[in-house]
Amino acid sequence: MSSVFAFAAPSEGAPLERTTIERREPGSLDVVIDVAYAGICHSDIHTVRGDWGAQRYPLVPGHEIAGTVRAVGSEVTRFAVGDRVGVGCLVNSCGECTSCTVGDQQHCEKGATGTYGAIDRDGSVTQGGYSQQIVVTEDFVLRIPDAIALDRAAPLLCAGITTYSPLRHWNAGPGTRVAVVGLGGLGHMAVQIARAMGADVTVLSQTLAKAEDGLRLGAHRYLATSDPSTFRDNKRAFDLIINTVSAQIPVDDYLSLLDINGAMVCLGAPPEALSFDALRLINGRRSLAGSNIGGIAETQEMLDFCAEHNLASEIELIDADEINEAYRRVLASDVRFRFVIDAATLEQTNV
Ligand code: NAP
Ligand code: ZN
């Protein structure tokens, strides 16, 4: 075991604080990673605030991890010391069920092992990326292309794959009219990826405050949902709506923006249930769907796609001491567009 510095939530809703955690000695298939950067996903905040139910504390969040390989187990074949690597939301799965067999580890029938707050195979609770090191079995380690800086790559491990996967699944491309609801961490990746896929892209944001950024990121149009004319003038205007909002929204208003056969895909996971009127689906044969991150192979495909198209997350790099303030700003929709923790600042230097 080796002891490393980390930031953890000591209890539900409490501010995160510096601590140390133990990382296991690498097994034969393990990769030991020196974490360089960890993104702050809104899911980290939902989790530590108890929005999604009780957790095991202390809890180290972080599932947008980028760093370099420090050591590898004796049977690791795909990674070597010094490689640039990433870890996303999953660190293990059964590997045998139908979902795992087709590469959809996120839907593992026995329950995939989340990067934090899950029970690992050895019975310990997994601890995430707000830490100096992480030890992960090689099948769940991703290769970060040289073209993407590590700090701007970190958020791709969740925000990137979570938006790439549904855009691929629902065939975003030339001729597809895509609306992205919410221009936060997920939303700003959805805009860039949908544009790179060739789709026609509109942002639906609460206000026009981030319009300049949205258009620069690749959106063709930027509309405010606080303006009633947005809903009045854009009925049946979209084939695909990607909903990244972390809170409740009036689903029916958005469904009315879908054309015949259109789909609204929910990525945001607010604590409260969303509700809708079935007639909004029936009239127009519309679909209301959801999507959960993506499998490991698809995550690698997304990283390679981003490298090829020169895409990455736009970040605000912060010190570990600024995590609690960053959480407050994410909750206030005040982030452009992902906070990323510089893991070098996790270490306590004043002792
Ligand atoms: P984020 O950076 O906070 O972005 C969410 C955006 O939603 C905000 O920037 C804001 O955009 C909009 N928004 C926030 N509150 C709103 C409200 N009350 N009404 C309308 N719009 C509102 O969060 P994120 O990290 O992108 O995550 C978004 C959601 O996706 C979270 O619920 C997270 O847990 C979930 N998530 C799901 C998956 C998955 O696999 N499905 C993966 C990762 C995250 P504007 O300022 O532009 O309006
Ligand atoms: Zn996430």
Short mmCIF file of C-alpha atoms and ligand atoms in Angstrom, two decimals:
data_model
loop_
_atom_site.label_atom_id
_atom_site.label_comp_id
_atom_site.label_asym_id
_atom_site.label_seq_id
_atom_site.Cartn_x
_atom_site.Cartn_y
_atom_site.Cartn_z
CA MET A 1 0.00 0.00 0.00
CA SER A 2 1.15 3.52 -0.56
CA SER A 3 -0.26 6.61 1.07
CA VAL A 4 -1.10 9.56 -1.18
CA PHE A 5 -2.65 12.99 -0.70
CA ALA A 6 -6.26 13.47 -1.77
CA PHE A 7 -9.29 15.71 -1.28
CA ALA A 8 -12.34 14.00 0.22
CA ALA A 9 -15.87 14.82 1.35
CA PRO A 10 -15.90 13.77 5.04
CA SER A 11 -19.71 13.50 5.15
CA GLU A 12 -22.79 14.33 3.07
CA GLY A 13 -22.79 17.93 1.92
CA ALA A 14 -19.71 18.88 3.96
CA PRO A 15 -16.88 20.84 2.32
CA LEU A 16 -14.12 18.70 0.87
CA GLU A 17 -10.87 18.62 2.81
CA ARG A 18 -7.31 17.45 2.34
CA THR A 19 -6.60 13.93 3.53
CA THR A 20 -4.48 10.91 2.71
CA ILE A 21 -5.71 7.63 1.25
CA GLU A 22 -4.09 4.26 0.63
CA ARG A 23 -3.57 2.93 -2.89
CA ARG A 24 -3.09 -0.81 -3.34
CA GLU A 25 0.17 -2.35 -4.50
CA PRO A 26 -0.24 -3.06 -8.21
CA GLY A 27 -1.41 -6.55 -9.13
CA SER A 28 -0.10 -8.22 -12.28
CA LEU A 29 -2.68 -6.47 -14.51
CA ASP A 30 -2.65 -3.09 -12.75
CA VAL A 31 -1.40 0.26 -13.98
CA VAL A 32 -0.25 2.80 -11.36
CA ILE A 33 -0.99 6.30 -12.59
CA ASP A 34 0.45 9.59 -11.35
CA VAL A 35 -2.60 11.83 -11.60
CA ALA A 36 -1.73 15.16 -13.23
CA TYR A 37 -5.22 16.63 -13.58
CA ALA A 38 -8.74 15.79 -12.45
CA GLY A 39 -11.87 17.46 -13.84
CA ILE A 40 -14.81 18.45 -11.63
CA CYS A 41 -17.97 16.89 -13.06
CA HIS A 42 -21.39 17.96 -11.80
CA SER A 43 -21.89 14.28 -10.93
CA ASP A 44 -19.16 14.66 -8.28
CA ILE A 45 -21.28 17.40 -6.72
CA HIS A 46 -24.57 15.45 -6.95
CA THR A 47 -22.81 12.50 -5.31
CA VAL A 48 -21.22 14.25 -2.34
CA ARG A 49 -24.37 16.27 -1.66
CA GLY A 50 -26.40 13.06 -1.44
CA ASP A 51 -28.57 13.93 -4.47
CA TRP A 52 -28.35 10.33 -5.66
CA GLY A 53 -28.69 8.62 -2.28
CA ALA A 54 -26.46 7.72 0.65
CA GLN A 55 -22.72 7.30 0.05
CA ARG A 56 -19.80 5.84 1.94
CA TYR A 57 -17.64 8.58 3.49
CA PRO A 58 -14.99 9.86 3.43
CA LEU A 59 -15.37 9.96 -0.34
CA VAL A 60 -12.76 11.13 -2.86
CA PRO A 61 -14.63 12.17 -6.04
CA GLY A 62 -13.14 12.52 -9.52
CA HIS A 63 -13.75 10.49 -12.67
CA GLU A 64 -12.10 12.73 -15.24
CA ILE A 65 -8.50 11.71 -14.71
CA ALA A 66 -5.42 12.40 -16.82
CA GLY A 67 -1.84 11.56 -15.95
CA THR A 68 1.16 9.40 -16.71
CA VAL A 69 2.00 5.80 -15.98
CA ARG A 70 4.22 5.42 -12.93
CA ALA A 71 4.47 1.61 -12.84
CA VAL A 72 2.85 -1.44 -14.43
CA GLY A 73 2.16 -4.97 -13.20
CA SER A 74 4.08 -7.93 -14.62
CA GLU A 75 1.36 -8.96 -17.11
CA VAL A 76 0.42 -5.51 -18.42
CA THR A 77 1.00 -5.43 -22.16
CA ARG A 78 -0.58 -2.24 -23.46
CA PHE A 79 0.99 0.41 -21.24
CA ALA A 80 4.52 1.35 -20.20
CA VAL A 81 6.03 3.75 -17.68
CA GLY A 82 5.68 7.34 -18.89
CA ASP A 83 2.65 6.79 -21.15
CA ARG A 84 -0.01 9.52 -21.18
CA VAL A 85 -3.21 7.94 -19.92
CA GLY A 86 -6.71 8.63 -18.66
CA VAL A 87 -9.34 7.03 -16.46
CA GLY A 88 -13.04 7.82 -16.65
CA CYS A 89 -16.10 6.78 -14.67
CA LEU A 90 -15.39 3.04 -14.59
CA VAL A 91 -12.51 1.02 -13.15
CA ASN A 92 -13.88 -2.50 -13.59
CA SER A 93 -16.79 -4.68 -14.74
CA CYS A 94 -17.55 -8.40 -14.89
CA GLY A 95 -16.15 -8.75 -18.41
CA GLU A 96 -18.44 -11.68 -19.18
CA CYS A 97 -22.06 -10.53 -19.47
CA THR A 98 -23.67 -9.57 -22.77
CA SER A 99 -23.07 -5.85 -22.22
CA CYS A 100 -19.41 -6.28 -21.32
CA THR A 101 -18.91 -8.63 -24.25
CA VAL A 102 -20.12 -6.00 -26.71
CA GLY A 103 -18.04 -3.28 -25.05
CA ASP A 104 -20.84 -1.58 -23.11
CA GLN A 105 -19.16 -1.96 -19.73
CA GLN A 106 -21.27 0.91 -18.39
CA HIS A 107 -24.28 -1.42 -18.61
CA CYS A 108 -22.55 -4.43 -16.99
CA GLU A 109 -25.28 -6.76 -15.76
CA LYS A 110 -23.42 -7.41 -12.52
CA GLY A 111 -22.86 -3.69 -12.03
CA ALA A 112 -19.77 -1.93 -13.31
CA THR A 113 -17.35 -0.66 -10.65
CA GLY A 114 -17.48 3.12 -10.49
CA THR A 115 -14.25 5.06 -10.09
CA TYR A 116 -15.35 6.32 -6.67
CA GLY A 117 -17.79 5.24 -4.01
CA ALA A 118 -18.17 1.68 -5.34
CA ILE A 119 -17.16 -1.61 -3.75
CA ASP A 120 -14.05 -2.90 -5.50
CA ARG A 121 -13.32 -6.59 -6.05
CA ASP A 122 -11.18 -6.71 -2.90
CA GLY A 123 -14.05 -5.28 -0.84
CA SER A 124 -12.56 -1.82 -0.44
CA VAL A 125 -14.41 1.36 -1.46
CA THR A 126 -13.08 2.91 -4.67
CA GLN A 127 -11.66 6.42 -4.34
CA GLY A 128 -11.46 8.78 -7.31
CA GLY A 129 -9.23 11.18 -9.10
CA TYR A 130 -8.87 14.08 -6.67
CA SER A 131 -5.75 12.23 -5.53
CA GLN A 132 -2.08 12.00 -6.41
CA GLN A 133 -2.24 8.44 -7.71
CA ILE A 134 -4.74 5.83 -8.81
CA VAL A 135 -4.29 2.11 -9.49
CA VAL A 136 -6.49 0.68 -12.26
CA THR A 137 -6.61 -2.60 -14.14
CA GLU A 138 -5.24 -2.03 -17.65
CA ASP A 139 -8.51 -2.79 -19.46
CA PHE A 140 -10.00 0.40 -17.98
CA VAL A 141 -7.07 2.69 -18.80
CA LEU A 142 -7.33 4.93 -21.87
CA ARG A 143 -4.55 6.28 -24.03
CA ILE A 144 -4.50 10.08 -24.36
CA PRO A 145 -3.32 11.13 -27.82
CA ASP A 146 -0.22 13.36 -27.91
CA ALA A 147 -2.21 16.06 -29.69
CA ILE A 148 -4.34 16.78 -26.59
CA ALA A 149 -2.81 18.55 -23.58
CA LEU A 150 -3.37 16.49 -20.43
CA ASP A 151 -5.24 19.22 -18.54
CA ARG A 152 -7.66 19.79 -21.42
CA ALA A 153 -8.00 16.03 -21.96
CA ALA A 154 -9.12 15.19 -18.43
CA PRO A 155 -12.77 16.31 -18.88
CA LEU A 156 -13.08 14.22 -22.04
CA LEU A 157 -13.03 11.09 -19.85
CA CYS A 158 -16.58 11.89 -18.71
CA ALA A 159 -17.98 15.00 -20.40
CA GLY A 160 -16.46 13.96 -23.74
CA ILE A 161 -17.68 10.37 -23.86
CA THR A 162 -21.08 11.17 -22.31
CA THR A 163 -21.87 13.49 -25.20
CA TYR A 164 -20.01 11.63 -27.98
CA SER A 165 -21.86 8.36 -27.35
CA PRO A 166 -25.45 9.61 -27.84
CA LEU A 167 -24.43 11.85 -30.75
CA ARG A 168 -23.06 8.72 -32.46
CA HIS A 169 -25.96 6.50 -31.42
CA TRP A 170 -28.58 8.94 -32.73
CA ASN A 171 -26.53 9.53 -35.91
CA ALA A 172 -25.67 13.21 -35.58
CA GLY A 173 -24.11 14.30 -38.84
CA PRO A 174 -24.69 16.38 -41.94
CA GLY A 175 -28.35 17.29 -42.16
CA THR A 176 -29.09 16.58 -38.48
CA ARG A 177 -30.41 19.52 -36.48
CA VAL A 178 -29.02 19.11 -32.96
CA ALA A 179 -29.97 21.25 -29.98
CA VAL A 180 -27.76 21.19 -26.89
CA VAL A 181 -29.54 22.24 -23.71
CA GLY A 182 -27.18 23.76 -21.11
CA LEU A 183 -23.72 25.06 -21.95
CA GLY A 184 -21.71 23.65 -19.05
CA GLY A 185 -19.11 20.87 -18.95
CA LEU A 186 -21.13 18.35 -20.95
CA GLY A 187 -22.81 20.96 -23.13
CA HIS A 188 -19.62 22.61 -24.36
CA MET A 189 -18.28 19.20 -25.44
CA ALA A 190 -21.59 18.29 -27.11
CA VAL A 191 -21.43 21.48 -29.18
CA GLN A 192 -17.87 20.86 -30.33
CA ILE A 193 -18.38 17.17 -31.09
CA ALA A 194 -21.72 17.61 -32.86
CA ARG A 195 -20.21 20.36 -35.01
CA ALA A 196 -17.20 18.17 -35.85
CA MET A 197 -19.59 15.39 -36.86
CA GLY A 198 -21.13 17.81 -39.37
CA ALA A 199 -24.44 18.51 -37.63
CA ASP A 200 -26.30 21.80 -37.51
CA VAL A 201 -25.94 22.91 -33.89
CA THR A 202 -28.06 25.17 -31.68
CA VAL A 203 -27.44 25.93 -28.01
CA LEU A 204 -30.43 26.36 -25.72
CA SER A 205 -29.07 28.15 -22.67
CA GLN A 206 -30.86 29.90 -19.83
CA THR A 207 -29.59 33.30 -21.02
CA LEU A 208 -27.45 34.74 -23.79
CA ALA A 209 -24.57 35.40 -21.38
CA LYS A 210 -22.35 32.70 -22.94
CA ALA A 211 -23.51 33.23 -26.53
CA GLU A 212 -20.15 34.44 -27.82
CA ASP A 213 -18.42 31.36 -26.39
CA GLY A 214 -21.08 29.03 -27.71
CA LEU A 215 -20.76 30.34 -31.25
CA ARG A 216 -16.96 30.21 -31.03
CA LEU A 217 -17.17 26.57 -29.89
CA GLY A 218 -19.05 25.76 -33.07
CA ALA A 219 -22.76 26.42 -32.55
CA HIS A 220 -24.63 27.89 -35.50
CA ARG A 221 -27.29 29.47 -33.26
CA TYR A 222 -27.61 30.37 -29.60
CA LEU A 223 -31.03 30.83 -28.02
CA ALA A 224 -32.17 31.79 -24.52
CA THR A 225 -34.72 29.50 -22.88
CA SER A 226 -35.76 32.41 -20.63
CA ASP A 227 -37.15 34.08 -23.77
CA PRO A 228 -40.64 32.67 -24.53
CA SER A 229 -40.12 33.30 -28.26
CA THR A 230 -37.49 30.50 -28.28
CA PHE A 231 -40.23 27.94 -27.65
CA ARG A 232 -42.83 29.75 -29.74
CA ASP A 233 -40.67 30.15 -32.86
CA ASN A 234 -38.78 26.82 -32.95
CA LYS A 235 -41.51 24.19 -32.91
CA ARG A 236 -40.36 21.03 -34.74
CA ALA A 237 -36.98 22.67 -35.38
CA PHE A 238 -34.72 19.83 -34.16
CA ASP A 239 -34.08 16.16 -34.86
CA LEU A 240 -32.07 15.55 -31.69
CA ILE A 241 -32.05 17.37 -28.36
CA ILE A 242 -29.18 16.62 -26.00
CA ASN A 243 -30.29 17.62 -22.50
CA THR A 244 -27.31 18.24 -20.21
CA VAL A 245 -29.16 20.16 -17.52
CA SER A 246 -28.40 19.17 -13.92
CA ALA A 247 -31.81 20.38 -12.70
CA GLN A 248 -35.48 19.87 -13.52
CA ILE A 249 -36.68 21.38 -16.80
CA PRO A 250 -40.15 21.59 -18.37
CA VAL A 251 -39.72 18.55 -20.61
CA ASP A 252 -42.92 19.15 -22.61
CA ASP A 253 -41.71 22.55 -23.79
CA TYR A 254 -38.56 20.91 -25.17
CA LEU A 255 -40.43 17.96 -26.72
CA SER A 256 -42.46 20.43 -28.74
CA LEU A 257 -39.20 21.60 -30.37
CA LEU A 258 -38.63 18.11 -31.82
CA ASP A 259 -39.58 17.35 -35.40
CA ILE A 260 -41.42 14.15 -36.40
CA ASN A 261 -39.38 11.09 -35.26
CA GLY A 262 -37.06 13.33 -33.24
CA ALA A 263 -35.43 12.24 -30.00
CA MET A 264 -34.66 14.06 -26.78
CA VAL A 265 -31.82 12.37 -24.90
CA CYS A 266 -31.45 13.08 -21.19
CA LEU A 267 -27.87 13.14 -19.90
CA GLY A 268 -28.48 15.41 -16.93
CA ALA A 269 -29.43 13.49 -13.79
CA PRO A 270 -31.22 15.89 -11.42
CA PRO A 271 -32.29 14.63 -8.01
CA GLU A 272 -35.95 15.28 -8.82
CA ALA A 273 -37.95 13.20 -11.32
CA LEU A 274 -38.69 14.70 -14.73
CA SER A 275 -42.27 14.49 -15.98
CA PHE A 276 -43.82 14.70 -19.42
CA ASP A 277 -47.15 14.49 -21.23
CA ALA A 278 -47.40 11.30 -23.34
CA LEU A 279 -49.26 13.24 -26.02
CA ARG A 280 -46.05 15.18 -26.75
CA LEU A 281 -44.44 11.89 -27.73
CA ILE A 282 -47.48 10.46 -29.50
CA ASN A 283 -47.96 13.52 -31.70
CA GLY A 284 -44.92 13.29 -33.92
CA ARG A 285 -43.69 9.81 -32.91
CA ARG A 286 -41.05 11.45 -30.75
CA SER A 287 -38.72 9.62 -28.39
CA LEU A 288 -37.55 10.52 -24.91
CA ALA A 289 -34.35 8.66 -24.06
CA GLY A 290 -31.32 8.62 -21.81
CA SER A 291 -27.66 7.71 -22.18
CA ASN A 292 -25.02 6.71 -19.66
CA ILE A 293 -21.35 7.63 -20.39
CA GLY A 294 -19.96 5.07 -22.90
CA GLY A 295 -17.92 1.88 -23.08
CA ILE A 296 -14.15 1.72 -22.92
CA ALA A 297 -13.53 1.16 -26.65
CA GLU A 298 -15.92 3.97 -27.51
CA THR A 299 -14.13 6.25 -25.02
CA GLN A 300 -10.85 5.57 -26.84
CA GLU A 301 -12.64 6.24 -30.15
CA MET A 302 -13.85 9.59 -28.73
CA LEU A 303 -10.33 10.57 -27.58
CA ASP A 304 -8.95 9.77 -31.02
CA PHE A 305 -11.83 11.68 -32.67
CA CYS A 306 -11.09 14.74 -30.52
CA ALA A 307 -7.38 14.56 -31.40
CA GLU A 308 -8.18 14.24 -35.09
CA HIS A 309 -10.57 17.21 -35.00
CA ASN A 310 -8.42 19.30 -32.66
CA LEU A 311 -11.05 19.34 -29.91
CA ALA A 312 -10.56 19.50 -26.16
CA SER A 313 -12.27 20.86 -23.11
CA GLU A 314 -12.05 24.55 -22.28
CA ILE A 315 -10.93 24.65 -18.69
CA GLU A 316 -10.30 26.77 -15.64
CA LEU A 317 -7.29 25.23 -13.91
CA ILE A 318 -7.56 25.44 -10.11
CA ASP A 319 -5.55 24.52 -7.03
CA ALA A 320 -6.94 21.83 -4.73
CA ASP A 321 -7.72 24.49 -2.10
CA GLU A 322 -10.21 26.01 -4.54
CA ILE A 323 -12.36 22.88 -4.96
CA ASN A 324 -15.16 24.01 -2.63
CA GLU A 325 -15.37 27.41 -4.32
CA ALA A 326 -15.43 25.66 -7.71
CA TYR A 327 -18.37 23.51 -6.54
CA ARG A 328 -20.23 26.66 -5.56
CA ARG A 329 -19.59 28.18 -8.97
CA VAL A 330 -20.68 25.04 -10.86
CA LEU A 331 -23.94 25.06 -8.90
CA ALA A 332 -24.41 28.69 -9.99
CA SER A 333 -23.80 27.75 -13.70
CA ASP A 334 -20.68 29.94 -13.46
CA VAL A 335 -18.00 27.84 -15.16
CA ARG A 336 -16.33 28.13 -18.57
CA PHE A 337 -16.49 25.30 -19.05
CA ARG A 338 -14.83 22.79 -16.74
CA PHE A 339 -12.87 23.24 -13.54
CA VAL A 340 -9.77 21.05 -13.57
CA ILE A 341 -7.72 20.43 -10.44
CA ASP A 342 -3.94 20.64 -10.76
CA ALA A 343 -3.02 17.47 -8.86
CA ALA A 344 0.40 18.91 -8.00
CA THR A 345 -1.43 21.12 -5.47
CA LEU A 346 -3.00 18.18 -3.59
CA GLU A 347 0.13 17.72 -1.54
CA GLN A 348 0.29 19.49 1.78
CA THR A 349 3.42 21.59 1.63
CA ASN A 350 3.14 23.66 4.83
CA VAL A 351 3.98 20.88 7.32
P1 NAP B 1 -22.63 21.72 -15.49
O1 NAP B 1 -21.26 22.03 -15.98
O2 NAP B 1 -23.09 22.31 -14.21
O3 NAP B 1 -23.63 22.10 -16.69
C1 NAP B 1 -25.03 22.04 -16.54
C2 NAP B 1 -25.64 23.21 -17.30
O4 NAP B 1 -27.06 23.10 -17.18
C3 NAP B 1 -25.33 24.57 -16.72
O5 NAP B 1 -24.11 25.10 -17.19
C4 NAP B 1 -26.51 25.39 -17.19
O6 NAP B 1 -26.28 25.79 -18.55
C5 NAP B 1 -27.64 24.39 -17.20
N1 NAP B 1 -28.48 24.53 -16.00
C6 NAP B 1 -28.08 24.41 -14.71
N2 NAP B 1 -29.14 24.59 -13.88
C7 NAP B 1 -30.22 24.84 -14.67
C8 NAP B 1 -31.59 25.09 -14.42
N3 NAP B 1 -32.07 25.15 -13.17
N4 NAP B 1 -32.41 25.28 -15.48
C9 NAP B 1 -31.93 25.23 -16.74
N5 NAP B 1 -30.62 24.99 -17.05
C10 NAP B 1 -29.79 24.80 -16.02
O7 NAP B 1 -22.82 20.16 -15.31
P2 NAP B 1 -22.18 18.94 -16.15
O8 NAP B 1 -20.97 18.46 -15.46
O9 NAP B 1 -22.17 19.29 -17.58
O10 NAP B 1 -23.29 17.81 -15.88
C11 NAP B 1 -24.63 18.03 -16.29
C12 NAP B 1 -25.54 16.93 -15.78
O11 NAP B 1 -25.20 15.70 -16.44
C13 NAP B 1 -25.41 16.63 -14.30
O12 NAP B 1 -26.70 16.29 -13.79
C14 NAP B 1 -24.50 15.41 -14.26
O13 NAP B 1 -24.66 14.64 -13.10
C15 NAP B 1 -24.99 14.67 -15.48
N6 NAP B 1 -24.04 13.70 -16.04
C16 NAP B 1 -24.58 12.60 -16.61
C17 NAP B 1 -23.75 11.68 -17.22
C18 NAP B 1 -24.34 10.51 -17.93
O14 NAP B 1 -23.64 9.53 -18.17
N7 NAP B 1 -25.61 10.57 -18.31
C19 NAP B 1 -22.37 11.87 -17.20
C20 NAP B 1 -21.86 13.01 -16.62
C21 NAP B 1 -22.71 13.95 -16.05
P3 NAP B 1 -26.65 27.27 -19.07
O15 NAP B 1 -25.94 28.20 -18.13
O16 NAP B 1 -26.12 27.26 -20.45
O17 NAP B 1 -28.13 27.39 -19.00
ZN ZN B 2 -18.95 12.89 -14.89
#
